[in-house]
Structure formats: structure tokens, C-alpha cells
C-alpha atoms as a printed R data frame, in Angstrom:
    type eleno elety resid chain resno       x       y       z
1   ATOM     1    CA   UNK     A     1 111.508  86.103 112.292
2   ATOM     2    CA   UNK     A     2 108.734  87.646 109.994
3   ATOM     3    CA   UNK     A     3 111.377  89.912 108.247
4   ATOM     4    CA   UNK     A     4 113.243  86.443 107.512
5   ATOM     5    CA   UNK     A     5 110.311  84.794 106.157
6   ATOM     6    CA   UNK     A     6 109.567  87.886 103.688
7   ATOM     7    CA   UNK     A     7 113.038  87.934 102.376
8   ATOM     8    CA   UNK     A     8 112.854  83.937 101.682
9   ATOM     9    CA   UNK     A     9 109.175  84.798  99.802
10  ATOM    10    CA   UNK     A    10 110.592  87.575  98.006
11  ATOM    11    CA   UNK     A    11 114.020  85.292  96.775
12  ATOM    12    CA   UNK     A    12 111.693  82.857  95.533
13  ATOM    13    CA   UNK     A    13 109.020  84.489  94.049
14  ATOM    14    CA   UNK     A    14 111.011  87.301  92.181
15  ATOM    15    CA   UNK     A    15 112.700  84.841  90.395
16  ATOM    16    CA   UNK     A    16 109.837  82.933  89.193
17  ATOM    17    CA   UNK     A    17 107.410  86.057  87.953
18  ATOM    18    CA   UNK     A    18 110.787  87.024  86.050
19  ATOM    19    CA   UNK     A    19 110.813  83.957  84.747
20  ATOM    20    CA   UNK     A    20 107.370  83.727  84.027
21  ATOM    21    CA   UNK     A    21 107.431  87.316  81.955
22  ATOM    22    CA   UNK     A    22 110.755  86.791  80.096
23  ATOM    23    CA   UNK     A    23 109.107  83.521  79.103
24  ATOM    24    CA   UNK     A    24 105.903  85.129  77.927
25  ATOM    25    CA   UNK     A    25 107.448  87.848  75.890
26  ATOM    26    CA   UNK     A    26 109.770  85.436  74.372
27  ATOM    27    CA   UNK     A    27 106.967  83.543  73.388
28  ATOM    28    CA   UNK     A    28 105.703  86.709  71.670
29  ATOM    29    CA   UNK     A    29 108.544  88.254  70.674
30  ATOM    30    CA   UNK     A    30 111.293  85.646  69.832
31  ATOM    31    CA   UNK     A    31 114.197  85.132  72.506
32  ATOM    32    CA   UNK     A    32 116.879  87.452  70.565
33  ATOM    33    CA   UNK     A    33 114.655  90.254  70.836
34  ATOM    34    CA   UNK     A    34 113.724  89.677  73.823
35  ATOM    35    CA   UNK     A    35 117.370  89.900  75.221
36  ATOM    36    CA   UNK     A    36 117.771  92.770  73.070
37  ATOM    37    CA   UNK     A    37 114.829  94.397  74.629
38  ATOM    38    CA   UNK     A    38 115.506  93.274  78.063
39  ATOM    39    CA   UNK     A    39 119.606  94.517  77.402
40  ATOM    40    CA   UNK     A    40 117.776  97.751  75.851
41  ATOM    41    CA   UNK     A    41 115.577  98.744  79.233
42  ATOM    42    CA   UNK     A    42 118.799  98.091  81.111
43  ATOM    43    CA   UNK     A    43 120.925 100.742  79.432
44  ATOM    44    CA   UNK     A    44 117.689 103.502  79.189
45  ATOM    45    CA   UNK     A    45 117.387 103.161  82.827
46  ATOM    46    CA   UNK     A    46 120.567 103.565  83.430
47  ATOM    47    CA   UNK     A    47 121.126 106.419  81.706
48  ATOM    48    CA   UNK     A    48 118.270 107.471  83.273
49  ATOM    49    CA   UNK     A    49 119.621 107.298  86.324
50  ATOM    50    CA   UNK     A    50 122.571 108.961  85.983
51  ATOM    51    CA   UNK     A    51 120.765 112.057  84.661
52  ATOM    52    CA   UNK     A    52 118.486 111.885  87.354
53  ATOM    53    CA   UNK     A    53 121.054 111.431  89.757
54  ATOM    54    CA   UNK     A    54 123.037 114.009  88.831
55  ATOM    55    CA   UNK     A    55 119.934 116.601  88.763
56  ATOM    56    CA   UNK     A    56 119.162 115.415  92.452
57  ATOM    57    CA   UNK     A    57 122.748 115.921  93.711
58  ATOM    58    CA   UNK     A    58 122.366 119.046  92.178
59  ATOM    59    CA   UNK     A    59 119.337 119.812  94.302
60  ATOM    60    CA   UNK     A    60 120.710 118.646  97.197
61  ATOM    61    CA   UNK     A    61 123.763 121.187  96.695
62  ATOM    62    CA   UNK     A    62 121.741 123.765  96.004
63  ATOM    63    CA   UNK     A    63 119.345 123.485  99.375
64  ATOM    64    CA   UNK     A    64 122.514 122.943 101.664
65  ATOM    65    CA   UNK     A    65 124.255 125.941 100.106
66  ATOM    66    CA   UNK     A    66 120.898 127.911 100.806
67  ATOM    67    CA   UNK     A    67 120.915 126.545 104.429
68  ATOM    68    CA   UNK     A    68 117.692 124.095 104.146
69  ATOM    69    CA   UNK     A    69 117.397 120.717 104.819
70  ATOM    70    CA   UNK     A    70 117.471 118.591 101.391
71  ATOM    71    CA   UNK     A    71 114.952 116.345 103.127
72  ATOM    72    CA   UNK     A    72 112.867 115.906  99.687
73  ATOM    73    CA   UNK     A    73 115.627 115.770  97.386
74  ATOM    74    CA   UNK     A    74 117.530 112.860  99.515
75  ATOM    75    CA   UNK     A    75 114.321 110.946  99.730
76  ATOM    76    CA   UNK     A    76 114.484 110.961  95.642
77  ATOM    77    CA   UNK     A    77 118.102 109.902  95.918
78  ATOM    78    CA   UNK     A    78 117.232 106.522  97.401
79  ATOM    79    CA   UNK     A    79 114.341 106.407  95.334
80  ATOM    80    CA   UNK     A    80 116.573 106.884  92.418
81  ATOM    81    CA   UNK     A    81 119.339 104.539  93.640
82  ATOM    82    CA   UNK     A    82 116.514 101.583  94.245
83  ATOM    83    CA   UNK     A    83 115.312 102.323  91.012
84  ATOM    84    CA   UNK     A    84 118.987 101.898  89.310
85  ATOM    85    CA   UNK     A    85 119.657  98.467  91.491
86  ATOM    86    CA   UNK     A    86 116.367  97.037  90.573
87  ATOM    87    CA   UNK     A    87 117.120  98.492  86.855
88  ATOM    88    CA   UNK     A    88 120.587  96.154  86.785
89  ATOM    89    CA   UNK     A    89 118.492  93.018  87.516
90  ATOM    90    CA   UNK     A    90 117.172  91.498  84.203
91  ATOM    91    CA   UNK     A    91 113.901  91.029  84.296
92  ATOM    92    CA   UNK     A    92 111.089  92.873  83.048
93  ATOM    93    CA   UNK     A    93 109.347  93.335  86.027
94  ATOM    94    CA   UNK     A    94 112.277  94.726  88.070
95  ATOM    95    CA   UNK     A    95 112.286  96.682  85.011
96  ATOM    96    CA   UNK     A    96 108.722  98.015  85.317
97  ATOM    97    CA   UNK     A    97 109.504  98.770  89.141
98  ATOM    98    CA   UNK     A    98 112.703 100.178  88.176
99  ATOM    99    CA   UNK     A    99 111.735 102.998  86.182
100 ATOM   100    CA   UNK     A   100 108.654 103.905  87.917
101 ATOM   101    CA   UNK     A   101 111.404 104.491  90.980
102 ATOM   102    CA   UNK     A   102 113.238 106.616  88.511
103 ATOM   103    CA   UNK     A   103 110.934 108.204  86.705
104 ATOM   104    CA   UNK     A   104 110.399 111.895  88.199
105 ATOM   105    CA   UNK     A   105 106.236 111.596  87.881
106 ATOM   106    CA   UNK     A   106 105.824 108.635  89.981
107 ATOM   107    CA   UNK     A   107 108.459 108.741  92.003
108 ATOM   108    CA   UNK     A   108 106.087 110.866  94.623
109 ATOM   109    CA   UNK     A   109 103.469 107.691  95.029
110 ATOM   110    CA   UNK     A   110 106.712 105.783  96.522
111 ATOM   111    CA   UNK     A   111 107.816 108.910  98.773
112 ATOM   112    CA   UNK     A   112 104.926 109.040 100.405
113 ATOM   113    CA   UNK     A   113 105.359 105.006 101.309
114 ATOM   114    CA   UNK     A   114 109.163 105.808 102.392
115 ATOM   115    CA   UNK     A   115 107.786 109.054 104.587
116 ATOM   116    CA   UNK     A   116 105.321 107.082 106.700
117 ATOM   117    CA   UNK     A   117 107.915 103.822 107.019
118 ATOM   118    CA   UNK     A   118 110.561 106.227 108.430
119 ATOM   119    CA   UNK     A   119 108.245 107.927 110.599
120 ATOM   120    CA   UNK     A   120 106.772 105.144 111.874
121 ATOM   121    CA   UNK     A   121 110.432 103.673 112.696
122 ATOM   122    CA   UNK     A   122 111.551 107.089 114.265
123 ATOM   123    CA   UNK     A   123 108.147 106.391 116.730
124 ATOM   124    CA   UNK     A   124 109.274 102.696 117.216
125 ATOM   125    CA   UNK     A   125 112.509 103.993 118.104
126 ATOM   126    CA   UNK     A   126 113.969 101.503 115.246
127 ATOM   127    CA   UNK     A   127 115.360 104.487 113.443
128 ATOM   128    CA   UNK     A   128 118.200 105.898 114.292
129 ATOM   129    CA   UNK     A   129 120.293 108.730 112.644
130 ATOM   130    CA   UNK     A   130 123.408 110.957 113.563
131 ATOM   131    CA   UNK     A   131 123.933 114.245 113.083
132 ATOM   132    CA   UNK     A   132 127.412 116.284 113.159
């Protein structure tokens, strides 16, 4: 019931601090550059993504070939794939969020937020995984 409640917060008030910023910086900048800035921070991050992407894969292909767990390296994958969904939204915000999720020098502050939620859910017993 709490998760629900978060979700309904979070589909309402996402929206509206989008709305809020895209209406500021219009206000500043004029709407067609704001589009154009807003369609601008889409492709970067994009691109972004993919490079990053491809340099974790690369990683990750790299530690299984040497017989270690890519534990790191997959954590930065999801950080990375986050990063790109939240990138896709339009907003400036998501935007902010987005690249910081990307970005390789911040994206430790949100591993070490994704490390103690899966630990905590492997103690819960919330957390399952499979192995082969």
C-alpha cells in the first residue's frame, strides 16, 4: 500500500516540477530555444549513453573472461540504463537526474544507494536472484 501511494506522488509531482522548470526557462530563454535545448540534452545524453554503455559491456566482458564477478560494472549498467530512460523523458529535471546517472563521476554517490537497497532486500528475503 505505501509503495502505491509513492508511485501516485511521484506521477503527479514529476509532472508538475517539469512543468514548473520548462516554464521557467522558457520564460528566460524563449520557448524555441527552450525545445531546442531541451531536444539538445536529449540527444547528448543519449549519446552518452551509448558510449558509456558500450565501455561497461566492455567491462563486464572483460571481468567474466578473467573469471570475476562483474558485480561493479553491472551495478553501472542499471545506473546507466536509468540514466538513459530518465534522459528520453523531456524535462529538465529528468534531465539533471539523467546525466548525473550517466555521468562516470557521480555515478558512485547512486551505487552506494543501490548497494545498501539490494542488501537490505537480500536480508528481507525480498530479493531474489538465480544463478546457472
Amino acid at each position: 500500500m505505501i509503495k502505491s501511494k509513492w508511485l501516485w506522488a511521484a506521477l503527479f509531482i514529476i509532472p508538475a516540477v517539469e512543468l514548473f522548470g520548462f516554464i521557467f526557462v522558457a520564460d528566460q530563454l524563449g520557448a524555441f530555444k527552450t525545445l531546442l535545448l531541451m531536444l539538445t540534452t536529449s540527444v547528448i545524453g543519449l549519446l552518452m549513453m551509448r558510449f558509456e554503455g558500450n565501455k561497461v559491456l566492455q567491462d563486464s566482458r572483460t571481468h567474466m573472461q578473467e573469471g570475476r564477478v562483474p558485480g561493479r560494472t553491472m551495478l553501472d549498467g542499471l545506473c546507466i540504463f536509468f540514466g538513459g530512460l530518465l534522459l528520453i523523458l523531456p524535462g529538465f529535471v529528468t534531465d539533471i537526474v539523467g546525466f548525473s546517472l550517466v555521468f562516470p563521476l557521480t555515478r558512485p554517490l547512486y551505487r552506494i544507494f543501490l548497494l545498501k537497497w539490494i542488501e537490505k532486500k537480500m536480508k528481507n528475503g525480498t530479493f531474489t536472484f538465480y544463478r546457472r
